[in-house]
Short mmCIF file of N, CA and C in Angstrom, two decimals:
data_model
loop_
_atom_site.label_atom_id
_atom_site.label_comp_id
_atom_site.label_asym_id
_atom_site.label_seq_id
_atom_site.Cartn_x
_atom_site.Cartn_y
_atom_site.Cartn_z
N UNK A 149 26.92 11.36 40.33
CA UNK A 149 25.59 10.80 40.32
C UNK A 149 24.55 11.92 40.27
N UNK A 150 24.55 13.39 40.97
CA UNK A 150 23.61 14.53 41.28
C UNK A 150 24.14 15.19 39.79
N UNK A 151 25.23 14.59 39.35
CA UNK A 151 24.74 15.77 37.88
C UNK A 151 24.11 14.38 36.99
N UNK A 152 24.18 13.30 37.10
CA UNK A 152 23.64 12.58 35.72
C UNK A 152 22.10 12.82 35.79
N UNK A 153 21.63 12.75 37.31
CA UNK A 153 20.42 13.21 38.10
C UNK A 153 19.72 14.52 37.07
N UNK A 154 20.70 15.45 37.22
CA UNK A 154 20.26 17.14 36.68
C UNK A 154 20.04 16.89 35.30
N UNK A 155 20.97 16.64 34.28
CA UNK A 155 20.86 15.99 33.00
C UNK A 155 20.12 15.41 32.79
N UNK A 156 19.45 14.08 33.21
CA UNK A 156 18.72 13.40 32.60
C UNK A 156 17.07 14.53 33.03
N UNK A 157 17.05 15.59 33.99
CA UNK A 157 16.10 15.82 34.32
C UNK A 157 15.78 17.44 33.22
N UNK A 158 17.19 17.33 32.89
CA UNK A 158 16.70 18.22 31.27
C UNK A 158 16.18 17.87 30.58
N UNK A 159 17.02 16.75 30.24
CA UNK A 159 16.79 16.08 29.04
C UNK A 159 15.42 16.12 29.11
N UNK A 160 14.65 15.48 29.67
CA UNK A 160 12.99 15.37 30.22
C UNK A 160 12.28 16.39 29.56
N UNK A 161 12.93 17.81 30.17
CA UNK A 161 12.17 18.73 30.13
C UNK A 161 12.35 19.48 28.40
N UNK A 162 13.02 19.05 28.20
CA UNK A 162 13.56 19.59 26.65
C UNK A 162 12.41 19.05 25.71
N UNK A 163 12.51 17.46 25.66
CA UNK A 163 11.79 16.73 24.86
C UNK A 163 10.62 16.74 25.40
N UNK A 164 10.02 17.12 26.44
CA UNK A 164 8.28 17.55 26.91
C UNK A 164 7.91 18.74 26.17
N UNK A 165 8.97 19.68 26.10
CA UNK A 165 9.09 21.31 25.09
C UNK A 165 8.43 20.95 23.87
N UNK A 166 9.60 19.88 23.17
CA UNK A 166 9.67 19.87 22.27
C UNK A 166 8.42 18.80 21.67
N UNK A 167 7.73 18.11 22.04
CA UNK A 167 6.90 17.27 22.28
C UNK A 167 5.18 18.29 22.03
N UNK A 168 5.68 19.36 22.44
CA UNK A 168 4.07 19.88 22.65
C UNK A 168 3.88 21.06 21.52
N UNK A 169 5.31 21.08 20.52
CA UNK A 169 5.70 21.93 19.75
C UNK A 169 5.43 20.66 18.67
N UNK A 170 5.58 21.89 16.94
CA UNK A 170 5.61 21.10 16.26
C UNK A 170 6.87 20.50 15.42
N UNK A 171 6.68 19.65 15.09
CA UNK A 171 8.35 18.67 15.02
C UNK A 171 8.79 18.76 13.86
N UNK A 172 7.84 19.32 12.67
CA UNK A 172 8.32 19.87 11.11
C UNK A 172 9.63 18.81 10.64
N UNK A 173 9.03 17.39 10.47
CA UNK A 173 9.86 16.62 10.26
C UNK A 173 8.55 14.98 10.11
N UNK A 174 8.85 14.94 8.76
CA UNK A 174 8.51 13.79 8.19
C UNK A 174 8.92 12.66 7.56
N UNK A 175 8.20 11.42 7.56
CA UNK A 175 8.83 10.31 7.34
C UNK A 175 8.86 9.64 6.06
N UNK A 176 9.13 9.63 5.05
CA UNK A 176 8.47 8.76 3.79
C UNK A 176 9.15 7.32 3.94
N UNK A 177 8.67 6.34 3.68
CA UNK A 177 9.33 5.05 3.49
C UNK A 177 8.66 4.25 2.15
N UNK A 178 9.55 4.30 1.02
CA UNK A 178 9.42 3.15 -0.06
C UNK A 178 10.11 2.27 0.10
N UNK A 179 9.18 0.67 -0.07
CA UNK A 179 9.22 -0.06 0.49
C UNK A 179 9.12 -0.75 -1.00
N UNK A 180 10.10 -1.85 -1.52
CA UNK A 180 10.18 -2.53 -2.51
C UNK A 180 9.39 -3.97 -2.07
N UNK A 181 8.01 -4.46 -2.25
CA UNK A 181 7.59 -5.50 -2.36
C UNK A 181 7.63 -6.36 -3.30
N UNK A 182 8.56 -7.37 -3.59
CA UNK A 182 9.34 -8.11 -4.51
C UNK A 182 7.91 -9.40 -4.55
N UNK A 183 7.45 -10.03 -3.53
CA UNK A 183 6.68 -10.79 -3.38
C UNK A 183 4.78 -10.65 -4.11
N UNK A 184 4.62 -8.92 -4.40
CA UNK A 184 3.47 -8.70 -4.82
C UNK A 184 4.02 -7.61 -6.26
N UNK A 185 5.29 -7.59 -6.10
CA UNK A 185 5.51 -7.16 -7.78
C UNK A 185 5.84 -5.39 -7.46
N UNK A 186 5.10 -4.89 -6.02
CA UNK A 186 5.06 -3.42 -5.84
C UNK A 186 5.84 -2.58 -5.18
N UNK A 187 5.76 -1.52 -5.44
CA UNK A 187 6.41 -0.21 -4.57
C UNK A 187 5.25 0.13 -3.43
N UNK A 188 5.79 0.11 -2.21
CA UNK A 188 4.56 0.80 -1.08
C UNK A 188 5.33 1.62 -0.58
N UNK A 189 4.58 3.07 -0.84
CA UNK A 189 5.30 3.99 0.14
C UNK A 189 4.25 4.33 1.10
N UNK A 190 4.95 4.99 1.71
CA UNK A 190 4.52 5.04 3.58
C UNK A 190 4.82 6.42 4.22
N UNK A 191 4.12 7.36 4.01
CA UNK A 191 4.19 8.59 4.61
C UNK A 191 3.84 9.24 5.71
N UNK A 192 4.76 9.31 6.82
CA UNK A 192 4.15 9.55 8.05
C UNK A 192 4.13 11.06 8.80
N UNK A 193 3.33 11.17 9.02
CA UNK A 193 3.34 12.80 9.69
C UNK A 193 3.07 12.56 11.26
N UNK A 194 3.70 13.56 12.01
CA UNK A 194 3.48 14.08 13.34
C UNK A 194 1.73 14.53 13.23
N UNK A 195 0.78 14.19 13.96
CA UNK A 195 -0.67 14.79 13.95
C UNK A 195 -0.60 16.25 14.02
N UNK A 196 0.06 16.35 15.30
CA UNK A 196 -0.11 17.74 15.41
C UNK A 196 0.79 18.50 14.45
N UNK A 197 1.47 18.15 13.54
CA UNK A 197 1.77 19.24 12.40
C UNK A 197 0.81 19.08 11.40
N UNK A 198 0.02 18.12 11.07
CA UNK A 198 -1.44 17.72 10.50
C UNK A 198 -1.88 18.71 10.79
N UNK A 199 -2.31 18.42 11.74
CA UNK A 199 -3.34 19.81 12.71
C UNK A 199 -3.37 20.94 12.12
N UNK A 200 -2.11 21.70 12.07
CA UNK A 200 -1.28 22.76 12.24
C UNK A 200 -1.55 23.13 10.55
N UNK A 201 -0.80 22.49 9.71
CA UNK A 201 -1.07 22.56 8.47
C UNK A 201 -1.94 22.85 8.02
N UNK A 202 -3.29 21.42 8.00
CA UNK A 202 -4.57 21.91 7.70
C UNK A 202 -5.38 23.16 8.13
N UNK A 203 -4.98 23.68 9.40
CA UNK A 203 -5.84 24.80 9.30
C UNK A 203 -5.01 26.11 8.83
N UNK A 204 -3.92 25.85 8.51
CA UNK A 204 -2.93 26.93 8.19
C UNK A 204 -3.35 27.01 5.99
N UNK A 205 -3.52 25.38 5.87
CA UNK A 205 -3.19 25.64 4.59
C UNK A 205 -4.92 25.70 3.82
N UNK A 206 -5.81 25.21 4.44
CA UNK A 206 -7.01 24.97 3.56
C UNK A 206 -8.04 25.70 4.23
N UNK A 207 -8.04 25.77 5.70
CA UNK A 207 -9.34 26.26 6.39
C UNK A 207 -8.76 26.20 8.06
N UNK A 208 -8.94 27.29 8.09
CA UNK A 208 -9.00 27.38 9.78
C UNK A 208 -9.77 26.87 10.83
N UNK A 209 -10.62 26.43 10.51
CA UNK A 209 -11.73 25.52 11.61
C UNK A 209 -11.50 24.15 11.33
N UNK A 210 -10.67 23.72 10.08
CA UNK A 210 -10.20 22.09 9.90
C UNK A 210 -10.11 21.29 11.41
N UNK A 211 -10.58 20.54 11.14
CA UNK A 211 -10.30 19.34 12.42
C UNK A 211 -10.04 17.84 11.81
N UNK A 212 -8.80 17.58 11.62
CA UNK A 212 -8.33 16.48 11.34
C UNK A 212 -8.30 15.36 11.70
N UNK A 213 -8.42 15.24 13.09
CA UNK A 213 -8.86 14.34 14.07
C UNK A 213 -10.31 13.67 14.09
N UNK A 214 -11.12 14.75 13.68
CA UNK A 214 -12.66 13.90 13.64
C UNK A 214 -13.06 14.40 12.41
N UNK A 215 -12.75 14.64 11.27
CA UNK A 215 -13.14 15.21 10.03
C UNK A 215 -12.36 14.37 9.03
N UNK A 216 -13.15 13.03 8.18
CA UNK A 216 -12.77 12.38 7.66
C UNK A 216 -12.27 13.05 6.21
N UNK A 217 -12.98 13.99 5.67
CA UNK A 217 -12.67 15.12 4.61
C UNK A 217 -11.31 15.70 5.04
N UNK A 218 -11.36 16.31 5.85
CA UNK A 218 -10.01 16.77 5.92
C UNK A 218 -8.89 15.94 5.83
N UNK A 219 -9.10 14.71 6.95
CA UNK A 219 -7.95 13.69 6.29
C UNK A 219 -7.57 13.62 5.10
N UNK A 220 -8.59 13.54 4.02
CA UNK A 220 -8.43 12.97 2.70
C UNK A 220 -7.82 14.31 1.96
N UNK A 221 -8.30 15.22 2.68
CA UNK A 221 -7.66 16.87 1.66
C UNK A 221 -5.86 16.79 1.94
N UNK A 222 -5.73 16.44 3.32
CA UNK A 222 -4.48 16.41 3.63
C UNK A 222 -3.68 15.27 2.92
N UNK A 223 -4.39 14.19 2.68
CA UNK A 223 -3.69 12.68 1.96
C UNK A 223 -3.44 13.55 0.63
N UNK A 224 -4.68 14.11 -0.22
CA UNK A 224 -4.52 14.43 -1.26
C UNK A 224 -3.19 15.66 -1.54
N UNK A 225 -3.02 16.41 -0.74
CA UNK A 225 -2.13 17.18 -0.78
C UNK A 225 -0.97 16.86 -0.37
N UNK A 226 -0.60 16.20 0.34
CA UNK A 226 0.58 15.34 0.41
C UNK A 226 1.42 14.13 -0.86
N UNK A 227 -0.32 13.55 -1.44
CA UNK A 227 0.43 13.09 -2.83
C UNK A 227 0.62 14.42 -4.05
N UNK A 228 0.15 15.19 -4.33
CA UNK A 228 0.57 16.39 -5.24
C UNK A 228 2.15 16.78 -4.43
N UNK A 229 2.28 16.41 -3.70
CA UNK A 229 3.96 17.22 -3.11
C UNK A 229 4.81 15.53 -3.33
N UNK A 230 4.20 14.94 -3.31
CA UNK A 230 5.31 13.62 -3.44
C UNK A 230 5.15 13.17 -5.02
N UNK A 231 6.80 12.75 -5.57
CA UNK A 231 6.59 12.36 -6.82
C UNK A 231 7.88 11.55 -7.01
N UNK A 232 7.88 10.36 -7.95
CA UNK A 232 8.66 9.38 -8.06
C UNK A 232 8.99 9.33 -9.77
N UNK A 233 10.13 9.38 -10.24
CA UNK A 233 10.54 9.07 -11.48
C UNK A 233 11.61 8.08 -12.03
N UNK A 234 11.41 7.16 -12.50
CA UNK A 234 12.73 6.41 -12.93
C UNK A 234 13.91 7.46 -13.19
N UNK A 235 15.09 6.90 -13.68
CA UNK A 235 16.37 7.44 -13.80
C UNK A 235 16.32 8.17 -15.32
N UNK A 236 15.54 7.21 -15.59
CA UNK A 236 15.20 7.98 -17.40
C UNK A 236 13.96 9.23 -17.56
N UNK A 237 13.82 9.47 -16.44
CA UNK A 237 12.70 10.80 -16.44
C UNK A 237 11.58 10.36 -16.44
N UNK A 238 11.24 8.77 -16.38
CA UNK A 238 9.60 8.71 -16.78
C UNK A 238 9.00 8.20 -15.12
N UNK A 239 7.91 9.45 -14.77
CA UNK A 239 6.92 9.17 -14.27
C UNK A 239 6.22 7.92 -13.75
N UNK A 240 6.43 7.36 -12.42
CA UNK A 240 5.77 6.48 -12.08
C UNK A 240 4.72 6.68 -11.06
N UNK A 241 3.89 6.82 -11.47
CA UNK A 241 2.11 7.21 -10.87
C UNK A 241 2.03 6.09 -10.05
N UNK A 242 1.23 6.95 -8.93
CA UNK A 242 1.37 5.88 -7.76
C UNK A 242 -0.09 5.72 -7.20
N UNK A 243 -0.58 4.95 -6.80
CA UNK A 243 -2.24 5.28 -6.52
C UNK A 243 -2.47 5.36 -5.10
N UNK A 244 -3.44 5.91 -4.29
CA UNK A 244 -4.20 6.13 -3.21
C UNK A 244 -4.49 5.07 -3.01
N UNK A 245 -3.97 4.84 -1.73
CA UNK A 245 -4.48 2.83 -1.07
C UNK A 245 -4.83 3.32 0.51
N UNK A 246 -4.58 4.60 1.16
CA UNK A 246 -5.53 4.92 2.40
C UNK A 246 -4.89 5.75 3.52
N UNK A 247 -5.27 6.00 4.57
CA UNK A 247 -4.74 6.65 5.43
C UNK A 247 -5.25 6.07 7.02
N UNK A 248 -4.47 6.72 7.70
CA UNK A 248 -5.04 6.04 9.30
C UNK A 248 -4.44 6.64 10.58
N UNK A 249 -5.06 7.02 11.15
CA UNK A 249 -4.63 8.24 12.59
C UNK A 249 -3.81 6.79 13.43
N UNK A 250 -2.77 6.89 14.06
CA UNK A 250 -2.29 6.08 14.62
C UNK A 250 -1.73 6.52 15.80
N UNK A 251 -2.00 7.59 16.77
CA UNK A 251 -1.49 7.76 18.06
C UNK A 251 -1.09 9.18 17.34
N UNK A 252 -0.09 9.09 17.58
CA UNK A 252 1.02 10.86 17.50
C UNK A 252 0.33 11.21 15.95
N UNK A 253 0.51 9.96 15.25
CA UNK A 253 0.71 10.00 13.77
C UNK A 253 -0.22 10.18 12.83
N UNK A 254 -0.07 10.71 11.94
CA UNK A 254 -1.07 9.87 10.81
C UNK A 254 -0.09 9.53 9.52
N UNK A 255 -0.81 8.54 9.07
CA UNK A 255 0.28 7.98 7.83
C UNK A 255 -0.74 7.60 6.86
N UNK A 256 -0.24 7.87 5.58
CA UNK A 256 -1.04 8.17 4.21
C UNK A 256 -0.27 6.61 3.66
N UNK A 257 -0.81 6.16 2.46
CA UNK A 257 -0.32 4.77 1.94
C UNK A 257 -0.41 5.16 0.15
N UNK A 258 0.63 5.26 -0.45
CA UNK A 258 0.27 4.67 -1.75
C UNK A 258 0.88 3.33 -2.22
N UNK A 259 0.36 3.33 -3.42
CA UNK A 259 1.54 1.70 -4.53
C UNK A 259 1.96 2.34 -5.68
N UNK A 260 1.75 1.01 -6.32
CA UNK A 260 2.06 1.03 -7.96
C UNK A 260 3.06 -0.61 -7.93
N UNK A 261 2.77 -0.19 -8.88
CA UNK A 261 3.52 -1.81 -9.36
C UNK A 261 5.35 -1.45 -9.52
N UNK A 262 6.14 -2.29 -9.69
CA UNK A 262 7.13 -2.17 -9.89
C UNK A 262 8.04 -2.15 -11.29
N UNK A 263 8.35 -0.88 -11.68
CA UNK A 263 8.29 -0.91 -13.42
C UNK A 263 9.85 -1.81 -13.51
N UNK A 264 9.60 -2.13 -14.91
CA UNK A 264 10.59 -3.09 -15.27
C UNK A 264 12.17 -2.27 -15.65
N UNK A 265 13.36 -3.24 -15.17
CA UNK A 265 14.52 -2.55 -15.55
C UNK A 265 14.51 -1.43 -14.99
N UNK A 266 14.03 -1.42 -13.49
CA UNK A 266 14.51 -0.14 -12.39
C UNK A 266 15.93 -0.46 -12.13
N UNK A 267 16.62 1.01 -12.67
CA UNK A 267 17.86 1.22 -11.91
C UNK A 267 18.30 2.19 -11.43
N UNK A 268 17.37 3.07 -10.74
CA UNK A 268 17.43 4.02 -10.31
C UNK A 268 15.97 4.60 -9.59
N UNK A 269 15.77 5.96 -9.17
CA UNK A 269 15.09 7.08 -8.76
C UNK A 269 15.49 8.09 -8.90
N UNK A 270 14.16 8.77 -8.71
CA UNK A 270 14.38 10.26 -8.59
C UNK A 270 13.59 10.75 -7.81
N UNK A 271 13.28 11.51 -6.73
CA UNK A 271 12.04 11.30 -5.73
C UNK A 271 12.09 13.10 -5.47
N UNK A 272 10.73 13.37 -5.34
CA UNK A 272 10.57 14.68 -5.03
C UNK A 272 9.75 14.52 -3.54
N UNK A 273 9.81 15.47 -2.94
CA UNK A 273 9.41 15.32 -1.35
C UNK A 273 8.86 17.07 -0.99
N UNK A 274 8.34 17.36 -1.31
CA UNK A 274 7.89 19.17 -0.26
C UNK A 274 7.22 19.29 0.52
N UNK A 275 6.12 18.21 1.09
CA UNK A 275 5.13 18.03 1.78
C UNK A 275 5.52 19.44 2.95
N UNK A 276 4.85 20.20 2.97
CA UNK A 276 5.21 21.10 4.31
C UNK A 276 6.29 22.32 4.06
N UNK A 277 6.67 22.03 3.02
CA UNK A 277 7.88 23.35 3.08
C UNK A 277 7.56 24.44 2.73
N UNK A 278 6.53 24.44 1.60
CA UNK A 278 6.36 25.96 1.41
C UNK A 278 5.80 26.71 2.87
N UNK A 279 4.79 25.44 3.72
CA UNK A 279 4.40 26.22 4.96
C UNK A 279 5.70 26.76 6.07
N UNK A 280 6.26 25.52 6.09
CA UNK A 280 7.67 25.76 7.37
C UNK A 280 8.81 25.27 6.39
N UNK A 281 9.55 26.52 6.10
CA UNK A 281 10.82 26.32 5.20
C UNK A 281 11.68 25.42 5.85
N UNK A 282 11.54 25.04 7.33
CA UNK A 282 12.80 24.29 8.94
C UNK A 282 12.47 22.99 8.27
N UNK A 283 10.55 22.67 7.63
CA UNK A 283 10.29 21.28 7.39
C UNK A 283 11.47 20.20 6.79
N UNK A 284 11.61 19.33 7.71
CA UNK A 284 12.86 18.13 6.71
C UNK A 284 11.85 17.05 6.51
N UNK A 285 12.04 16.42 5.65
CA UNK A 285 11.41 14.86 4.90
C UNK A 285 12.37 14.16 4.17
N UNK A 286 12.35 13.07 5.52
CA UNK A 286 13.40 11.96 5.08
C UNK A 286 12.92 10.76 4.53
N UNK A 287 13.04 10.10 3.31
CA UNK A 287 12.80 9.21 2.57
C UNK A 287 13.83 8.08 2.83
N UNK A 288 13.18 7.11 2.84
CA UNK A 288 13.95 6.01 3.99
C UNK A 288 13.60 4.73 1.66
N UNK A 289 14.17 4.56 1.49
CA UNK A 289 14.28 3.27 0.10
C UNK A 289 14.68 2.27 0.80
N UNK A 290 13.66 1.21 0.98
CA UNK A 290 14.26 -0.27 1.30
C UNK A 290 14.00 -1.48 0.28
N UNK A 291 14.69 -2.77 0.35
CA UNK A 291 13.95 -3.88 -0.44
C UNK A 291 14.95 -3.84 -1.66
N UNK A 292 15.30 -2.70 -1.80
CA UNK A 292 16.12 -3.25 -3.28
C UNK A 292 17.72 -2.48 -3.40
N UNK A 293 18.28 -3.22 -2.38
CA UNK A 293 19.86 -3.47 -2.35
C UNK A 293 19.79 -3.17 -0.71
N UNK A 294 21.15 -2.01 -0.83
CA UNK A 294 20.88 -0.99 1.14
C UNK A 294 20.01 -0.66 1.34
N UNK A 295 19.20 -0.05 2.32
CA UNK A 295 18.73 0.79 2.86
C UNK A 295 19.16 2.14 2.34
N UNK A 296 18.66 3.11 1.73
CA UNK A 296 19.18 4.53 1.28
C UNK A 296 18.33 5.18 2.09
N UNK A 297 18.81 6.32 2.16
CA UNK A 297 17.93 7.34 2.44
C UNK A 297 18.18 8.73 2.14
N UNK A 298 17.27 9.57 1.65
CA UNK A 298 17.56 11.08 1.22
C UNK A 298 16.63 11.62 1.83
N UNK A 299 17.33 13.16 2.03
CA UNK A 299 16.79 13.78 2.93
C UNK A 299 16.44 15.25 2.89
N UNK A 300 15.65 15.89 2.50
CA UNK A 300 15.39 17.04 1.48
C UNK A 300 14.50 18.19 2.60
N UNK A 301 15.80 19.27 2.17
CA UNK A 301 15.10 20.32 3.07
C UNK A 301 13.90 21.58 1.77
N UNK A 302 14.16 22.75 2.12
CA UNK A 302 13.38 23.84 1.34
C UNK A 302 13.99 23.66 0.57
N UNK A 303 15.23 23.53 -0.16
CA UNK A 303 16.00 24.06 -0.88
C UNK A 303 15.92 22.56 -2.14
N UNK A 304 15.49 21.63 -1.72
CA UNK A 304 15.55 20.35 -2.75
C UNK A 304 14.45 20.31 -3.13
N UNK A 305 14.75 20.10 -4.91
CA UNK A 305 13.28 19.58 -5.42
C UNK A 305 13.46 18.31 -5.57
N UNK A 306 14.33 17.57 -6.14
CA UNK A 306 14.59 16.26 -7.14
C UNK A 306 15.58 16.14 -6.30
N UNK A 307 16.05 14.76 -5.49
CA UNK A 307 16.85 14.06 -5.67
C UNK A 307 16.83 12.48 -5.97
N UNK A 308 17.94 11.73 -6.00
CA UNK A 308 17.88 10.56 -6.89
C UNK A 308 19.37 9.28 -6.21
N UNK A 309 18.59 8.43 -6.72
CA UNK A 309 19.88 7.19 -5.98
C UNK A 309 19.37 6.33 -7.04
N UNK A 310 20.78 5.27 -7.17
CA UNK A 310 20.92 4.05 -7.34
C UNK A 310 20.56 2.62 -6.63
N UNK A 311 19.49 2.25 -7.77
CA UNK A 311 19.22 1.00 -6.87
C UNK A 311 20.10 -0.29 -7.66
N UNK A 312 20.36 -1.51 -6.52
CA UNK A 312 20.81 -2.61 -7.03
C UNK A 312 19.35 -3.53 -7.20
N UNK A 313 20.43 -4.63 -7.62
CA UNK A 313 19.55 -5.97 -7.70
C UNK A 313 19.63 -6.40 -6.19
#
């Protein structure tokens, strides 16, 4: 019982560490909306690697938190690092639909419609790596068959899955 005691009172102290550090680990989620015809992806960042970024990558006095510009520099630079291609190489442009501070988080939103005779992807992800090579970004594909997910460190530009009906 006095060691599950000690353990769990690491554990605590590990993830308080790690909690006040930055977590260089992001979320993408495309989301197949069958009901409005679209693709919604869903990009979520830790704030404080927001934080961290923006003043690392554009300006050092950035304040992300109360600087609606900066949000949008950071949305904008996050879609130039994200990119989506059918299986046949062609380009599916995705548009700016918004962003929103949500506690820890902030999460960026695009669409696009859903092109015809998808049977596949190809998804590019760097958001953060050229800054922190450790950065991982895991892309979570739902709505059209399993659940997939790929998961791309420094070293990936392009990867790609099969979708079903």
């Amino acid at each position: 019982m006095k060691t599950n005691l000690i353990i769990a009172m690491v554990l605590c102290l590990l993830v308080s560490t790690v909690a006040a550090h930055q977590q260089k680990t992001a979320v993408t989620t495309i989301s197949f909306n069958h009901r409005v015809n679209n693709i919604e992806v869903m990009h979520k960042f830790y704030l404080h690697d927001a934080e961290h970024a923006v003043r690392d990558l554009f300006d050092s006095g950035a304040d992300i938190l109360s600087s609606k510009a900066t949000q949008n520099t950071f949305a904008d630079y996050v879609q130039q690092q994200f990119a989506i291609e059918t299986n046949e190489g062609k380009s599916v442009p995705l548009s700016f639909v918004g962003l929103e501070l949500d506690g820890r988080y902030l999460w960026i939103y695009q669409e696009t419609s859903i092109p015809d005779k998808l049977s596949g992807l190809s998804i590019s992800n760097g958001a953060l790596q050229e800054l922190w090579p450790a950065q991982i970004n895991l892309v979570n594909i739902e709505g059209k068959g399993q659940l997939q997910s790929l998961l791309f460190d420094s070293s990936d530009n392009w990867l790609s899955i099969s979708l079903s009906e």
